[in-house]
Amino acid sequence: MKHLISPSILSSDFTNLESEIKFLNESKADWIHVDVMDGVFVPNLTFGFPVISQIKKHAKKPLDVHLMIVEPERYLKEFKNAGADILTVHYEACNHLHRTVQEIKSLGMKAGVSIVPHTPVKLLEDVIEELDLVLIMSVNPGFGGQKFIENTYKKIKQTKELIKSTNSKAIIEVDGGVSENNAAKLVDAGVDALVAGNFVFNAENPGRQIENLKELRF
Ligand code: DX5
Ligand code: ZN
């Protein structure tokens, strides 16, 4: 499978969200990455259900919703109703991750689990077979435009091995600081989906930048 591109609307122009979504509909993007932050799990706040529902009204591509919130299990149904297609929760934010993953799937969404840079991949060992997606954070979550952490490559390799040894169907997504400096190397290492915020929306030609990420042509 060719790798997927999931531009993060966190770096888009929120005063023109409708046109940003329409732009993504027409682009080579595969998914739309939606970052939800609660100011508790991460030191930043973004948006919630009303905004996601508005995005969904215009989006023609799956919403790849990344929850950076504590106790995400409290809101799974609301995220489904707002339009999430893929729902990713943080390992560090869930007391009963296995149950939360089952609930996400039973609501008809794809289930993802994310780990922050200091969380070892091996902690996913007992849940990996249940997952549709593993999201490796390549920056500390909370903000767009941060510097990519090089240790990520090692974690991708470990995730690949874990997936292989358990026959899991999970795909690997990477989020944070993705750019021309690392995209090809990440795909080479086995990444299936690249999230990119700043690199896309701060480019002179965001549409071309998405194409560049898709074709790994820089
Ligand atoms: C960070 C978010 C990311 C962010 C990525 O906490 O989860 O999705 O938007 O932005 P860039 O690509 O600019 O690092
Ligand atoms: Zn994200």
Short mmCIF file of C-alpha atoms and ligand atoms in Angstrom, two decimals:
data_model
loop_
_atom_site.label_atom_id
_atom_site.label_comp_id
_atom_site.label_asym_id
_atom_site.label_seq_id
_atom_site.Cartn_x
_atom_site.Cartn_y
_atom_site.Cartn_z
CA MET A 1 0.00 0.00 0.00
CA LYS A 2 1.23 3.49 -0.83
CA HIS A 3 1.60 5.62 2.27
CA LEU A 4 -1.25 7.90 3.27
CA ILE A 5 -1.10 11.64 3.90
CA SER A 6 -3.13 13.17 6.71
CA PRO A 7 -2.72 16.96 6.80
CA SER A 8 -3.34 18.41 10.25
CA ILE A 9 -5.85 21.24 10.19
CA LEU A 10 -4.30 22.57 13.41
CA SER A 11 -2.00 24.62 11.16
CA SER A 12 -4.77 25.71 8.78
CA ASP A 13 -6.59 29.06 8.73
CA PHE A 14 -9.42 28.63 11.24
CA THR A 15 -11.19 31.73 10.02
CA ASN A 16 -11.57 30.00 6.65
CA LEU A 17 -12.11 26.45 7.76
CA GLU A 18 -14.69 25.70 5.08
CA SER A 19 -12.32 26.64 2.27
CA GLU A 20 -9.45 24.78 3.97
CA ILE A 21 -11.56 21.60 4.06
CA LYS A 22 -12.61 22.08 0.46
CA PHE A 23 -8.98 22.54 -0.47
CA LEU A 24 -8.14 19.23 1.24
CA ASN A 25 -11.04 17.54 -0.57
CA GLU A 26 -9.49 18.53 -3.89
CA SER A 27 -5.93 17.71 -2.83
CA LYS A 28 -4.00 14.45 -2.82
CA ALA A 29 -4.57 14.11 0.94
CA ASP A 30 -6.03 10.77 2.03
CA TRP A 31 -7.35 11.77 5.45
CA ILE A 32 -7.94 14.94 7.43
CA HIS A 33 -6.10 14.98 10.76
CA VAL A 34 -8.09 16.65 13.54
CA ASP A 35 -6.25 17.44 16.79
CA VAL A 36 -8.40 17.66 19.92
CA MET A 37 -6.60 19.07 23.00
CA ASP A 38 -8.04 19.62 26.45
CA GLY A 39 -5.46 21.81 28.20
CA VAL A 40 -4.93 19.00 30.77
CA PHE A 41 -3.34 16.10 28.92
CA VAL A 42 -1.39 18.64 26.87
CA PRO A 43 -0.63 22.30 27.59
CA ASN A 44 -2.91 23.59 24.85
CA LEU A 45 -6.60 23.78 23.93
CA THR A 46 -8.13 23.38 20.51
CA PHE A 47 -11.76 22.59 19.76
CA GLY A 48 -14.52 20.05 20.33
CA PHE A 49 -17.68 18.54 18.88
CA PRO A 50 -19.36 21.57 17.25
CA VAL A 51 -16.25 22.37 15.22
CA ILE A 52 -15.70 18.72 14.24
CA SER A 53 -19.33 18.44 13.12
CA GLN A 54 -18.87 21.52 10.93
CA ILE A 55 -15.71 20.06 9.43
CA LYS A 56 -17.55 16.81 8.75
CA LYS A 57 -20.27 18.67 6.86
CA HIS A 58 -17.74 19.69 4.21
CA ALA A 59 -15.18 16.87 4.35
CA LYS A 60 -15.16 14.26 1.61
CA LYS A 61 -12.30 12.38 3.24
CA PRO A 62 -12.12 10.36 6.45
CA LEU A 63 -11.61 12.35 9.65
CA ASP A 64 -8.54 11.07 11.47
CA VAL A 65 -9.28 12.35 14.96
CA HIS A 66 -6.38 12.48 17.42
CA LEU A 67 -7.55 12.91 21.01
CA MET A 68 -5.04 14.56 23.31
CA ILE A 69 -7.45 14.55 26.24
CA VAL A 70 -7.69 12.79 29.60
CA GLU A 71 -10.41 10.17 30.06
CA PRO A 72 -11.30 10.00 26.36
CA GLU A 73 -13.66 7.08 27.16
CA ARG A 74 -16.18 9.64 28.42
CA TYR A 75 -16.80 11.02 24.93
CA LEU A 76 -16.42 8.20 22.39
CA LYS A 77 -20.01 8.31 21.21
CA GLU A 78 -19.94 12.08 20.89
CA PHE A 79 -16.87 11.87 18.67
CA LYS A 80 -18.60 9.25 16.53
CA ASN A 81 -21.66 11.48 16.22
CA ALA A 82 -19.49 14.48 15.36
CA GLY A 83 -18.05 12.51 12.43
CA ALA A 84 -14.83 10.77 13.46
CA ASP A 85 -13.89 7.85 11.19
CA ILE A 86 -10.63 6.95 12.88
CA LEU A 87 -10.43 7.70 16.60
CA THR A 88 -7.03 7.68 18.26
CA VAL A 89 -6.62 7.87 22.03
CA HIS A 90 -3.40 8.16 24.02
CA TYR A 91 -2.00 5.18 25.86
CA GLU A 92 -1.02 7.58 28.66
CA ALA A 93 -4.57 8.91 29.03
CA CYS A 94 -6.46 5.63 29.45
CA ASN A 95 -6.86 3.51 32.58
CA HIS A 96 -8.60 0.71 30.71
CA LEU A 97 -7.20 1.02 27.23
CA HIS A 98 -8.39 -2.40 26.10
CA ARG A 99 -11.99 -1.55 26.95
CA THR A 100 -11.75 1.86 25.31
CA VAL A 101 -10.42 0.32 22.10
CA GLN A 102 -13.29 -2.20 22.04
CA GLU A 103 -15.80 0.58 22.50
CA ILE A 104 -14.35 2.66 19.68
CA LYS A 105 -14.65 -0.33 17.34
CA SER A 106 -18.12 -1.25 18.48
CA LEU A 107 -19.21 2.30 17.64
CA GLY A 108 -18.07 1.64 14.06
CA MET A 109 -14.84 3.63 14.05
CA LYS A 110 -11.27 2.52 13.40
CA ALA A 111 -9.35 2.41 16.67
CA GLY A 112 -5.93 3.99 17.08
CA VAL A 113 -3.61 4.26 20.05
CA SER A 114 -0.90 6.89 20.29
CA ILE A 115 2.23 6.96 22.41
CA VAL A 116 4.21 10.07 23.36
CA PRO A 117 7.99 10.16 22.83
CA HIS A 118 8.87 8.78 26.28
CA THR A 119 6.46 5.82 26.18
CA PRO A 120 8.09 2.55 25.11
CA VAL A 121 6.53 0.66 22.21
CA LYS A 122 6.58 -2.59 24.20
CA LEU A 123 3.75 -1.27 26.40
CA LEU A 124 1.44 -1.86 23.43
CA GLU A 125 2.19 -5.58 23.44
CA ASP A 126 -1.10 -6.67 25.01
CA VAL A 127 -3.35 -4.48 22.94
CA ILE A 128 -1.67 -4.37 19.52
CA GLU A 129 -3.80 -7.17 18.04
CA GLU A 130 -6.93 -5.12 18.70
CA LEU A 131 -5.70 -2.00 16.94
CA ASP A 132 -6.29 -0.59 13.48
CA LEU A 133 -3.60 2.05 13.92
CA VAL A 134 -0.63 2.94 16.08
CA LEU A 135 0.24 6.63 16.18
CA ILE A 136 3.84 7.30 17.10
CA MET A 137 4.29 10.88 18.28
CA SER A 138 7.51 12.29 16.91
CA VAL A 139 7.19 15.46 19.03
CA ASN A 140 5.73 16.02 22.48
CA PRO A 141 2.04 16.59 21.75
CA GLY A 142 0.48 20.00 22.19
CA PHE A 143 1.67 22.22 19.37
CA GLY A 144 2.32 22.27 15.66
CA GLY A 145 5.65 23.31 14.22
CA GLN A 146 7.97 21.49 16.63
CA LYS A 147 11.22 19.74 15.84
CA PHE A 148 11.11 16.07 14.85
CA ILE A 149 12.63 13.70 17.46
CA GLU A 150 15.15 11.35 15.82
CA ASN A 151 14.51 8.49 18.26
CA THR A 152 11.23 7.99 16.37
CA TYR A 153 12.94 5.77 13.76
CA LYS A 154 13.86 3.25 16.44
CA LYS A 155 10.27 3.23 17.68
CA ILE A 156 8.91 2.64 14.19
CA LYS A 157 11.20 -0.34 13.79
CA GLN A 158 10.04 -1.73 17.14
CA THR A 159 6.39 -1.15 16.22
CA LYS A 160 6.88 -2.93 12.90
CA GLU A 161 8.40 -5.91 14.71
CA LEU A 162 5.60 -5.99 17.26
CA ILE A 163 2.96 -5.90 14.51
CA LYS A 164 4.69 -8.68 12.62
CA SER A 165 5.20 -10.94 15.59
CA THR A 166 1.55 -10.65 16.67
CA ASN A 167 0.00 -10.72 13.18
CA SER A 168 -1.70 -7.45 14.01
CA LYS A 169 -3.45 -5.57 11.19
CA ALA A 170 -2.47 -2.20 12.65
CA ILE A 171 -0.94 0.44 10.41
CA ILE A 172 1.67 2.92 11.63
CA GLU A 173 1.11 6.68 11.60
CA VAL A 174 3.68 9.31 12.59
CA ASP A 175 2.79 12.77 13.84
CA GLY A 176 5.00 15.78 14.53
CA GLY A 177 7.69 17.65 12.64
CA VAL A 178 7.20 15.70 9.41
CA SER A 179 8.97 17.45 6.53
CA GLU A 180 11.17 16.85 3.50
CA ASN A 181 13.99 16.05 5.95
CA ASN A 182 12.38 12.86 7.22
CA ALA A 183 9.33 11.85 5.11
CA ALA A 184 11.15 9.44 2.77
CA LYS A 185 13.15 7.93 5.61
CA LEU A 186 9.95 7.42 7.63
CA VAL A 187 8.19 5.66 4.77
CA ASP A 188 11.30 3.56 4.25
CA ALA A 189 11.25 2.60 7.91
CA GLY A 190 7.69 1.32 7.50
CA VAL A 191 5.36 4.23 8.20
CA ASP A 192 1.95 3.88 6.51
CA ALA A 193 0.51 7.33 7.25
CA LEU A 194 2.24 10.70 7.58
CA VAL A 195 0.59 13.55 9.48
CA ALA A 196 1.82 17.01 8.51
CA GLY A 197 0.68 20.39 9.79
CA ASN A 198 3.13 23.20 9.35
CA PHE A 199 4.92 21.60 6.45
CA VAL A 200 1.70 21.65 4.43
CA PHE A 201 -0.15 24.76 5.54
CA ASN A 202 2.85 27.07 5.81
CA ALA A 203 4.12 26.11 2.37
CA GLU A 204 3.85 28.55 -0.50
CA ASN A 205 1.80 25.97 -2.37
CA PRO A 206 0.09 23.63 0.14
CA GLY A 207 -1.47 21.49 -2.60
CA ARG A 208 1.90 20.83 -4.16
CA GLN A 209 3.39 20.14 -0.75
CA ILE A 210 0.81 17.39 -0.14
CA GLU A 211 1.71 15.94 -3.54
CA ASN A 212 5.39 16.10 -2.63
CA LEU A 213 4.70 14.15 0.55
CA LYS A 214 2.70 11.61 -1.39
CA GLU A 215 5.33 11.18 -4.09
CA LEU A 216 8.28 11.77 -1.74
CA ARG A 217 9.58 14.28 -4.25
CA PHE A 218 11.39 17.23 -2.71
C1 DX5 B 1 0.76 17.96 17.83
C2 DX5 B 1 -0.35 17.48 16.92
C3 DX5 B 1 0.05 17.38 15.52
C4 DX5 B 1 0.44 18.69 14.87
C5 DX5 B 1 1.50 18.38 13.87
O1 DX5 B 1 0.46 17.73 19.14
O2 DX5 B 1 -0.78 16.19 17.33
O3 DX5 B 1 -0.92 16.71 14.73
O4 DX5 B 1 -0.64 19.34 14.26
O5 DX5 B 1 2.00 19.57 13.38
P1 DX5 B 1 3.42 19.67 12.69
O6 DX5 B 1 3.37 18.78 11.47
O7 DX5 B 1 3.52 21.12 12.37
O8 DX5 B 1 4.44 19.19 13.68
ZN ZN B 2 -2.03 15.02 15.87
#
